[in-house]
Tab-separated table of C-alpha atoms in Angstrom:
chain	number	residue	atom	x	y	z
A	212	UNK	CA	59.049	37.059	65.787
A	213	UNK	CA	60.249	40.921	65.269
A	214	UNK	CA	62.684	42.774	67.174
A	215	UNK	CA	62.400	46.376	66.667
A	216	UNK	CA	65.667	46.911	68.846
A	217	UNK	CA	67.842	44.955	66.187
A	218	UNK	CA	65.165	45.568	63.289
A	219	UNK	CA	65.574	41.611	62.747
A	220	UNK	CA	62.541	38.523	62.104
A	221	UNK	CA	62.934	35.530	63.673
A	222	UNK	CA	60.700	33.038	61.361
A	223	UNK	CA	62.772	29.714	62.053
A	224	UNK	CA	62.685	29.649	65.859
A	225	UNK	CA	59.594	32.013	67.054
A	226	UNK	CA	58.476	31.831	70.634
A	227	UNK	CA	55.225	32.961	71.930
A	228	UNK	CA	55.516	36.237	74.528
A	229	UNK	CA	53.779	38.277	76.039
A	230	UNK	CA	53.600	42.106	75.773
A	231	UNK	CA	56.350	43.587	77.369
A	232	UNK	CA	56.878	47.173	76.445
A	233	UNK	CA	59.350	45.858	73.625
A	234	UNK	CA	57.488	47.183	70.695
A	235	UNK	CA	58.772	50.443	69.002
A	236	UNK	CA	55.182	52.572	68.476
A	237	UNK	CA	54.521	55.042	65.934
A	238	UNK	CA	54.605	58.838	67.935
A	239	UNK	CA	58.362	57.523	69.163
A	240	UNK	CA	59.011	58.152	64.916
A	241	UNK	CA	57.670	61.641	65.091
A	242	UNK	CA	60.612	63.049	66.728
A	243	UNK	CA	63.775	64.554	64.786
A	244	UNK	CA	66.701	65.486	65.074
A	245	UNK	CA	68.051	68.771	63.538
A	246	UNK	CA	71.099	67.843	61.115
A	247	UNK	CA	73.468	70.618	61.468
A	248	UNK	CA	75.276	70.286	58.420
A	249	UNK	CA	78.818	68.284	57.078
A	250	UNK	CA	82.541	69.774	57.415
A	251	UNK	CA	84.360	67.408	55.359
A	252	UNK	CA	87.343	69.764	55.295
A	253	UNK	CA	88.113	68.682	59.023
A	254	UNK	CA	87.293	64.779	58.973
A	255	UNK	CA	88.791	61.922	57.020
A	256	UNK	CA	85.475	60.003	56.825
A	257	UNK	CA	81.966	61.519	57.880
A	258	UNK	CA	80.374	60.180	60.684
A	259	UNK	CA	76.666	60.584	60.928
A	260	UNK	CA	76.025	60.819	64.332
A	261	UNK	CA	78.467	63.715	64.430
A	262	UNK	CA	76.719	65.888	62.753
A	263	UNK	CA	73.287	65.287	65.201
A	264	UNK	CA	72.410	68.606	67.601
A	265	UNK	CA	71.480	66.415	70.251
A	266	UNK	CA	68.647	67.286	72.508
A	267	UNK	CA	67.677	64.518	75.038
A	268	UNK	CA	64.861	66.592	75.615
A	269	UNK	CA	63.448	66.511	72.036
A	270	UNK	CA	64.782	62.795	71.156
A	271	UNK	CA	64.724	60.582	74.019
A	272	UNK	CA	63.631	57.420	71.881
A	273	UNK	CA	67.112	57.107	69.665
A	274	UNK	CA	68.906	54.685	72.486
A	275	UNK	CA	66.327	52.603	72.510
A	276	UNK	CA	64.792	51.885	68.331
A	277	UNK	CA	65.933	53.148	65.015
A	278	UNK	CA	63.142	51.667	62.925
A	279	UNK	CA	63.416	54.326	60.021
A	280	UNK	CA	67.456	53.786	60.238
A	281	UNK	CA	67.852	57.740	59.726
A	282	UNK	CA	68.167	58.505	63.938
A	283	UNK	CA	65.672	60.975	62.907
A	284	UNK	CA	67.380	63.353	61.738
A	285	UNK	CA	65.672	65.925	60.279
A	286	UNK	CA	65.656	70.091	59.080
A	287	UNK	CA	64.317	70.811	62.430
A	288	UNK	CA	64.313	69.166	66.008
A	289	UNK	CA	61.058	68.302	67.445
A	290	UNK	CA	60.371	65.708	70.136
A	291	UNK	CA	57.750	63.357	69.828
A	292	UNK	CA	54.431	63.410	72.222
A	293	UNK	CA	54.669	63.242	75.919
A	294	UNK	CA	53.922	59.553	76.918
A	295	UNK	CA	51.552	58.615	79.489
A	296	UNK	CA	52.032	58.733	82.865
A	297	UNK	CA	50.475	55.405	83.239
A	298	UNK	CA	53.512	53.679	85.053
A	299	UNK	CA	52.625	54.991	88.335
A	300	UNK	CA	50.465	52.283	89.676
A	301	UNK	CA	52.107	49.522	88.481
A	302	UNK	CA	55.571	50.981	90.361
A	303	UNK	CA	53.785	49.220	93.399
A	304	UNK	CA	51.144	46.730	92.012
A	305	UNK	CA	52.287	43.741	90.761
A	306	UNK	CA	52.915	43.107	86.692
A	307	UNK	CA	50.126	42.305	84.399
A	308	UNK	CA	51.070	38.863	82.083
A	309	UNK	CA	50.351	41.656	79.298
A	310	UNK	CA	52.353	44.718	79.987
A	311	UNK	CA	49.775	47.877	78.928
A	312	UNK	CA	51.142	50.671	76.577
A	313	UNK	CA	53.371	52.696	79.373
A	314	UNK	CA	57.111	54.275	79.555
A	315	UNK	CA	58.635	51.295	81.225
A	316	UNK	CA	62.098	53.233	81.608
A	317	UNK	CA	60.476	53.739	84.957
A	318	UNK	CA	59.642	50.292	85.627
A	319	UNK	CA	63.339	49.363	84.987
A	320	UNK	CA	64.506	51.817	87.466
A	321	UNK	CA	62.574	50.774	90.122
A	322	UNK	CA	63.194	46.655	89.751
A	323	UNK	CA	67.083	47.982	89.699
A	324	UNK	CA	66.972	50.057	92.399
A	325	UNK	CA	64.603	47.185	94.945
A	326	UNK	CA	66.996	44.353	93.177
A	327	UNK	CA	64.003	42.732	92.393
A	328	UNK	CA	65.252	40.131	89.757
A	329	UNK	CA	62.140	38.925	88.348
A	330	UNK	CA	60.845	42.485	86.915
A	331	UNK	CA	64.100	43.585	86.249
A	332	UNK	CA	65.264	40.390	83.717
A	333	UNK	CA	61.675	40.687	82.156
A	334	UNK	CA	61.712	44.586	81.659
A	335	UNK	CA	65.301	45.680	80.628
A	336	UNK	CA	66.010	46.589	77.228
A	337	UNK	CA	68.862	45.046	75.208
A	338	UNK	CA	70.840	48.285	76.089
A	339	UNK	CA	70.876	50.316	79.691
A	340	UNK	CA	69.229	53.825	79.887
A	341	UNK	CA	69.820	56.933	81.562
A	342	UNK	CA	70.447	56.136	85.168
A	343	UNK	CA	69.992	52.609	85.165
A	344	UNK	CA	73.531	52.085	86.311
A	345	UNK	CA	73.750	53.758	88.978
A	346	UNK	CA	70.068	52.043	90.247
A	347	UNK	CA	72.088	48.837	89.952
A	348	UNK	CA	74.669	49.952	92.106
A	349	UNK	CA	72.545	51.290	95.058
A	350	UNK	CA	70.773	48.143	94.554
A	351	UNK	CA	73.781	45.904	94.701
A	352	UNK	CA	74.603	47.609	98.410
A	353	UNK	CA	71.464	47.528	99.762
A	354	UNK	CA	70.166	44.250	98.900
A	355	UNK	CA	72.592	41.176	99.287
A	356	UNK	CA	70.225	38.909	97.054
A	357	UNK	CA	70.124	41.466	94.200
A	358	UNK	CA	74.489	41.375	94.548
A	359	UNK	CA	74.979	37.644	94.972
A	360	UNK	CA	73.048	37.523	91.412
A	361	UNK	CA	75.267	40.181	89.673
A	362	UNK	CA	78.258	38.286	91.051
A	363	UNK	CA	76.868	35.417	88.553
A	364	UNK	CA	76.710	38.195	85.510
A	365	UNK	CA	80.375	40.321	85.622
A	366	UNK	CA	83.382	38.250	84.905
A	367	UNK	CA	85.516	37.898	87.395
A	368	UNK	CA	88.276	39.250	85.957
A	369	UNK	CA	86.801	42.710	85.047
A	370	UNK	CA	88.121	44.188	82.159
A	371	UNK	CA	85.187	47.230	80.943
A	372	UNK	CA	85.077	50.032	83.697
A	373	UNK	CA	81.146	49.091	84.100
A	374	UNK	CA	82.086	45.538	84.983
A	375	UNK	CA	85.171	46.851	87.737
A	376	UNK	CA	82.216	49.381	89.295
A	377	UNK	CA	80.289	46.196	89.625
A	378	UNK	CA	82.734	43.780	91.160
A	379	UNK	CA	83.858	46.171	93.461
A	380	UNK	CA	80.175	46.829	94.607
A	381	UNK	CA	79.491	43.491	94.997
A	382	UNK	CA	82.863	43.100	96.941
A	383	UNK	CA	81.511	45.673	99.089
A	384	UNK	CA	78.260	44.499	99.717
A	385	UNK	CA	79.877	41.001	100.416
A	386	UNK	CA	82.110	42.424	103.366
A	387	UNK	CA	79.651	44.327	104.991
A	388	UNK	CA	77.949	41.124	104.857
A	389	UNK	CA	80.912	39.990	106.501
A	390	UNK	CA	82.094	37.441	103.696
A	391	UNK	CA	86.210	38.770	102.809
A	392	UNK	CA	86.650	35.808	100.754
A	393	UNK	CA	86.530	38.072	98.253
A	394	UNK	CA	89.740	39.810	98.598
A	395	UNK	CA	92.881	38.285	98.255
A	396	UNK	CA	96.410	39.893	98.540
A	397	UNK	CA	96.735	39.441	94.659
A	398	UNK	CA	92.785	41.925	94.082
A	399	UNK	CA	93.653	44.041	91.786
A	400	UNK	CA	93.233	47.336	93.554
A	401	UNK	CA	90.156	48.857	91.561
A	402	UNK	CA	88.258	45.941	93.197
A	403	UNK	CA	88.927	46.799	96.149
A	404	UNK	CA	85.984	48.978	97.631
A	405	UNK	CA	86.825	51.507	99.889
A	406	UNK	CA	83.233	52.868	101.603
A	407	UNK	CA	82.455	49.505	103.333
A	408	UNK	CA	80.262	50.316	106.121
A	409	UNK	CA	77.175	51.998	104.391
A	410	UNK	CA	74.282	51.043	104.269
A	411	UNK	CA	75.071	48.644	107.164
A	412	UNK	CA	78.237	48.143	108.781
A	413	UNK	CA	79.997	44.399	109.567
A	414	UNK	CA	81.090	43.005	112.609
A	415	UNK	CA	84.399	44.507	114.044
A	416	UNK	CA	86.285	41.335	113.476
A	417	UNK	CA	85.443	41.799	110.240
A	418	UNK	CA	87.269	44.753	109.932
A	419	UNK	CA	90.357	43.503	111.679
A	420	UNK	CA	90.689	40.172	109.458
A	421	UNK	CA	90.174	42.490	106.362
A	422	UNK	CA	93.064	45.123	107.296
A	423	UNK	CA	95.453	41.738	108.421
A	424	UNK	CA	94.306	39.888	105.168
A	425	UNK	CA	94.854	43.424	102.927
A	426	UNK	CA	97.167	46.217	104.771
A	427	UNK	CA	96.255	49.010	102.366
A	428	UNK	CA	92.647	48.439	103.669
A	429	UNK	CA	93.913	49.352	106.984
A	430	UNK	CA	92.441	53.370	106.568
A	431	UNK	CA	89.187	52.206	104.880
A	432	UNK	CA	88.875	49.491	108.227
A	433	UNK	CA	90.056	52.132	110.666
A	434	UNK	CA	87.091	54.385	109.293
A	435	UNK	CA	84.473	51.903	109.434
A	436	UNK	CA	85.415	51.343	112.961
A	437	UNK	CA	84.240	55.187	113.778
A	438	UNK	CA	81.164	54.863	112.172
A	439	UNK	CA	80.171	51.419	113.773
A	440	UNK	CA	81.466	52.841	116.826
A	441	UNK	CA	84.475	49.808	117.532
A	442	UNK	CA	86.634	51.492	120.141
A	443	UNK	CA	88.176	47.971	120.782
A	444	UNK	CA	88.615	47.080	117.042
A	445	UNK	CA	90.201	50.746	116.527
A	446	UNK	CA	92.491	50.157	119.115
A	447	UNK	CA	93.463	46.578	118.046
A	448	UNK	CA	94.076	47.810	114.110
A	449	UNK	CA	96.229	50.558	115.504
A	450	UNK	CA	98.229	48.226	118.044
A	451	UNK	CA	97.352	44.778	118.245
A	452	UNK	CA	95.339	44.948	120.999
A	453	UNK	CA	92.637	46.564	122.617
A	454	UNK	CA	94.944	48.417	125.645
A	455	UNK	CA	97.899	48.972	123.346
A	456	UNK	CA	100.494	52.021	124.338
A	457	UNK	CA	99.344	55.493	123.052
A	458	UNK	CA	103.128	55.554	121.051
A	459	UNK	CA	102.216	52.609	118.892
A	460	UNK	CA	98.822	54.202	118.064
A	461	UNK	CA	100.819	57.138	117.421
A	462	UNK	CA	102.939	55.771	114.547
A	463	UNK	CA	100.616	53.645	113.051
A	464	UNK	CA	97.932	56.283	112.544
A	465	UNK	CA	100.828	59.152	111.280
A	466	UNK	CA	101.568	56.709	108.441
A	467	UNK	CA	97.612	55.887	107.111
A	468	UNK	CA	95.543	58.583	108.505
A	469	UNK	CA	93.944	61.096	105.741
A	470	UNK	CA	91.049	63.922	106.457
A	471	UNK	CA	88.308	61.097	106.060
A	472	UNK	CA	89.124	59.156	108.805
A	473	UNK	CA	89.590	62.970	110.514
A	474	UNK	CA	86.241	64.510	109.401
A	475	UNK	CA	84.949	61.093	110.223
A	476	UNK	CA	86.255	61.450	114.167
A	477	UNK	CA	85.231	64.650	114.342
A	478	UNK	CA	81.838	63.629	113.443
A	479	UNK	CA	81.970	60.767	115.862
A	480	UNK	CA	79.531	61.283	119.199
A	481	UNK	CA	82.319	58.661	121.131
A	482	UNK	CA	85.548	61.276	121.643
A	483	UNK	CA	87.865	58.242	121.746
A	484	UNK	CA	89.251	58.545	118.146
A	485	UNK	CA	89.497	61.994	117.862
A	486	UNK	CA	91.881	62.500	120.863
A	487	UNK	CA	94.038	59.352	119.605
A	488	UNK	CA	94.129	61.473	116.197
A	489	UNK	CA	94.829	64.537	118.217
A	490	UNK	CA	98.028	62.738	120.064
A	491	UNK	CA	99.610	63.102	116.360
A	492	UNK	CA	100.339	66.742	117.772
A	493	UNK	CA	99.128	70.659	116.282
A	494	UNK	CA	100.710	70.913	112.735
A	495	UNK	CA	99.524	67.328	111.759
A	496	UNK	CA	96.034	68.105	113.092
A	497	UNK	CA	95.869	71.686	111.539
A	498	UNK	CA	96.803	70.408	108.110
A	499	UNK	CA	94.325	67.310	108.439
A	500	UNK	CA	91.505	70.017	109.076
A	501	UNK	CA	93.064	72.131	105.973
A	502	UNK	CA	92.867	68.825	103.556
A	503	UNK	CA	89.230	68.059	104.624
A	504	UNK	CA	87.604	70.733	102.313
A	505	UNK	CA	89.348	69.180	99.630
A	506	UNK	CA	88.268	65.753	100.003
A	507	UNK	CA	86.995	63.427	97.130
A	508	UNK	CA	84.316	62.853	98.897
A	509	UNK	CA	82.859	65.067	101.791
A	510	UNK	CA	79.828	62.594	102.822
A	511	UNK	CA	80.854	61.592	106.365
A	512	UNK	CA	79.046	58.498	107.986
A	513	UNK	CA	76.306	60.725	109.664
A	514	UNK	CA	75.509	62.587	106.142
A	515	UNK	CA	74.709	59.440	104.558
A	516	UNK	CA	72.840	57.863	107.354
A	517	UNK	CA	70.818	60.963	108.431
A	518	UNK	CA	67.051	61.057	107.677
A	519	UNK	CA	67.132	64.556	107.258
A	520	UNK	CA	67.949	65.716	103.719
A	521	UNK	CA	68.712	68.833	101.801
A	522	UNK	CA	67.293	67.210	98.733
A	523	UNK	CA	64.875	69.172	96.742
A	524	UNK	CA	61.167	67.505	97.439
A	525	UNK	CA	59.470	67.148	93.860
A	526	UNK	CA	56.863	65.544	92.251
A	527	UNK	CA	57.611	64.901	88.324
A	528	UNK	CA	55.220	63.417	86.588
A	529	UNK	CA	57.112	61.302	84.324
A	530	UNK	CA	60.217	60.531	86.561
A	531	UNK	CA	59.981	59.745	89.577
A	532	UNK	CA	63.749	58.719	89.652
A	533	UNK	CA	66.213	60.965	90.475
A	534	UNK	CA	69.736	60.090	90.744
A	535	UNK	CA	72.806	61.837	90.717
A	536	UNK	CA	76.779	59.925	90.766
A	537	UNK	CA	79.053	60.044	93.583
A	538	UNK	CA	82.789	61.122	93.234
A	539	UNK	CA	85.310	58.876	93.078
A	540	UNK	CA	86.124	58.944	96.798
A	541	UNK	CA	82.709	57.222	97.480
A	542	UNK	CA	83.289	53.845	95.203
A	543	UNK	CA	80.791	56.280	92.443
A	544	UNK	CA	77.989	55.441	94.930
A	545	UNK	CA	75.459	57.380	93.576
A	546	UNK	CA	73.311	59.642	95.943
A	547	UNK	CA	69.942	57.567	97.250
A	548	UNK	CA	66.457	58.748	95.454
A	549	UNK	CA	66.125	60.142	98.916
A	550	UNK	CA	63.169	62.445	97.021
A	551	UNK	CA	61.373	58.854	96.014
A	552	UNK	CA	59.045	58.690	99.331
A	553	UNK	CA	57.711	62.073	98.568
A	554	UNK	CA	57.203	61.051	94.878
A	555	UNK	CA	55.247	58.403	95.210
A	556	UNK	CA	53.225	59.033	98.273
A	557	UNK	CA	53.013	63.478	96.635
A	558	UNK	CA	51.438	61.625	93.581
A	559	UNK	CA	48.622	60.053	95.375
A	560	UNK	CA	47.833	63.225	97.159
A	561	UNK	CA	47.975	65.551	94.256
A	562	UNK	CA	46.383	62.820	91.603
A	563	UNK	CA	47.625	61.739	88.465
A	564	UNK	CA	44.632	63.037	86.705
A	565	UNK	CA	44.673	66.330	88.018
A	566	UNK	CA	44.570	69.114	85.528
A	567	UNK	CA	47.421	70.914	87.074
A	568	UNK	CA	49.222	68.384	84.879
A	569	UNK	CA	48.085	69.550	81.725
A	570	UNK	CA	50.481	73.278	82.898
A	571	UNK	CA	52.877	71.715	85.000
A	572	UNK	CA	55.694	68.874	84.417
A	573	UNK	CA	56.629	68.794	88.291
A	574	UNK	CA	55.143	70.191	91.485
A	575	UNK	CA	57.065	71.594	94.887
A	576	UNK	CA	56.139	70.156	98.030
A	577	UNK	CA	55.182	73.699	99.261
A	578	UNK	CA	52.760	73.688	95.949
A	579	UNK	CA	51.302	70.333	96.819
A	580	UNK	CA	50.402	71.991	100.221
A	581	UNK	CA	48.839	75.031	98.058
A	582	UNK	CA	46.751	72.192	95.861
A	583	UNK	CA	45.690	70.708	99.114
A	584	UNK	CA	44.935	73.563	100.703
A	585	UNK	CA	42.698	74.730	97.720
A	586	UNK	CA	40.984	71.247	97.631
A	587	UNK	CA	40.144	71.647	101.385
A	588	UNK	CA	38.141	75.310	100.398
A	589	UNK	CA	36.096	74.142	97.491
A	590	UNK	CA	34.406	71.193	99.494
């Protein structure tokens, strides 16, 4: 009957649910907001949410209830008690009918991120939080299932930037899944992806169709063909055939190539590309190698596929997401959790009720090994 996201009371049409996480709970009112004070000399009307010191750190409930209808503010910032770390097993256990008291934000995260529909439509909130997004997105390419379903919940015709990131996602995840039927010479061009050959790569025909059907696809086609390693279908986008002359190659590749098909070449293991790139003579090559440090978007093919990572590994208790956007060279693919394996697995080793906890919001894989270590000793 109550919503405590909309602070409304449904008494004419009530259905029965179960607990879900929905419920707004007393500590979230103990945090506040410090009000820093009203310059009515410089505004027309006073907004009240301008004059907030925001701290996501102290407030991190206000995007989700407003049950007092102040936003907390306050005379002083203060956030409210730490919730329970709780979450954890049910990140891999399947969902009670009864959801207990936990800090589902988590929960969210992880049905976006797996493109699990089922937890995901019976945990999300009435508005996204922090990173959700971007789990969607990484979701969308990695999981076909997970995109054909957001292809039934964007328009079309996307008009709101959120709703273009997600049809051209989809679109992406479609033609890797070699379906082009959704690109048309009349696509507007933001919904037209450009990285489409991670995390999997389609078949080279694929790639030829697409740059036929959509010419200013031709570099993003041209590039997929290095990482998928199609020497035949890089030689037939360049010349119409596999054993084309080096002169047509030549003048098709002066008038699309840019540093990422060049860093991506260079990269390559197969030398094929980089000496047809190379027959474009010194000064084109020199400044190709000059413009590659200022790419949009540095991530070559074996970056993103690699399983070695620079990523920091870290246990934090109460998220074990981490992810960070990509530039707009990449589609805004955001960066893969790549630190989620350690999280999850560095949890169970360290335990969630170990009092290292009550000092410590996040541990360092090298101080796991010192909390192992120390374990070993004392038995």
């Amino acid at each position: 009957m109550m919503n405590d996201y909309d602070r409304s009371v449904n008494v004419e049409n009530p259905r029965s649910a179960h607990l879900n996480g929905d419920t707004a709970v007393f500590s979230d009112l103990t945090a506040r907001m410090l009000h820093a004070g009203v310059d009515n000399s410089s505004k027309r009307s006073v907004n009240l949410v301008d004059y907030i010191e925001w701290d996501s750190k102290e407030y991190n409930t206000y995007n989700h209830f407003n049950i007092t209808e102040d936003m907390g503010i306050d005379d002083h910032s203060c956030g409210a008690p730490e919730p329970l770390a709780r979450f954890w097993p049910l990140l891999y256990s399947p969902l009670p009918s009864d959801l207990p008291p936990v800090n589902k934000d988590n929960l969210i995260l992880s049905a976006a991120y797996r493109g699990d529909m089922d937890r995901y439509v019976r945990l999300r909130r009435p508005q996204m939080i922090e990173q959700e997004f971007h789990a969607i997105i990484l979701g969308i390419y990695n999981h076909p299932l997970w995109a054909r379903w957001w292809s039934t919940q964007v328009p079309e015709v996307a008009v709101k930037s959120e709703d273009v990131s997600l049809r051209r996602a989809i679109n992406a995840r479609r033609i890797i899944s070699d379906d082009i039927t959704c690109i048309t010479p009349s696509t507007p061009e933001l919904l037209v992806p450009r990285r489409i050959w991670w995390p999997s790569v389609a078949s080279p025909v694929t790639y030829v169709r697409l740059a036929q059907k959509r010419p200013d696809m031709l570099e993003s086609c041209l590039r997929a063909c290095i990482v998928a390693d199609y020497e035949d279908a890089w030689d037939e986008l360049l010349t119409g055939s596999s054993d084309g002359p080096d002169d047509s190659k030549v003048t098709r590749l002066s008038e699309v190539i840019r540093s990422q098909i060049y860093a991506e070449a260079k990269d390559s293991p197969n030398p094929h590309y980089l000496h047809d790139i190379n027959l474009l003579g010194a000064a084109r090559v020199e400044k190709l190698e000059a413009d590659m440090y200022h790419m949009d978007d540095m991530r070559t093919a074996r970056w993103m596929y690699s399983p070695r990572s620079t990523a920091q590994r870290v246990v934090i208790k109460n998220k074990p997401f981490a992810l960070t956007t990509g530039e707009r060279g990449s589609d805004g693919i955001p960066r893969e959790p790549s630190n989620l394996g350690f999280t999850i697995f560095g949890m169970d080793a360290i335990g969630l009720g170990n009092k290292i906890w009550e000092q410590e919001s996040f541990i360092e894989v090298e101080d796991m090994y010192s909390i192992l270590d120390a374990r070993d000793l004392s038995r």
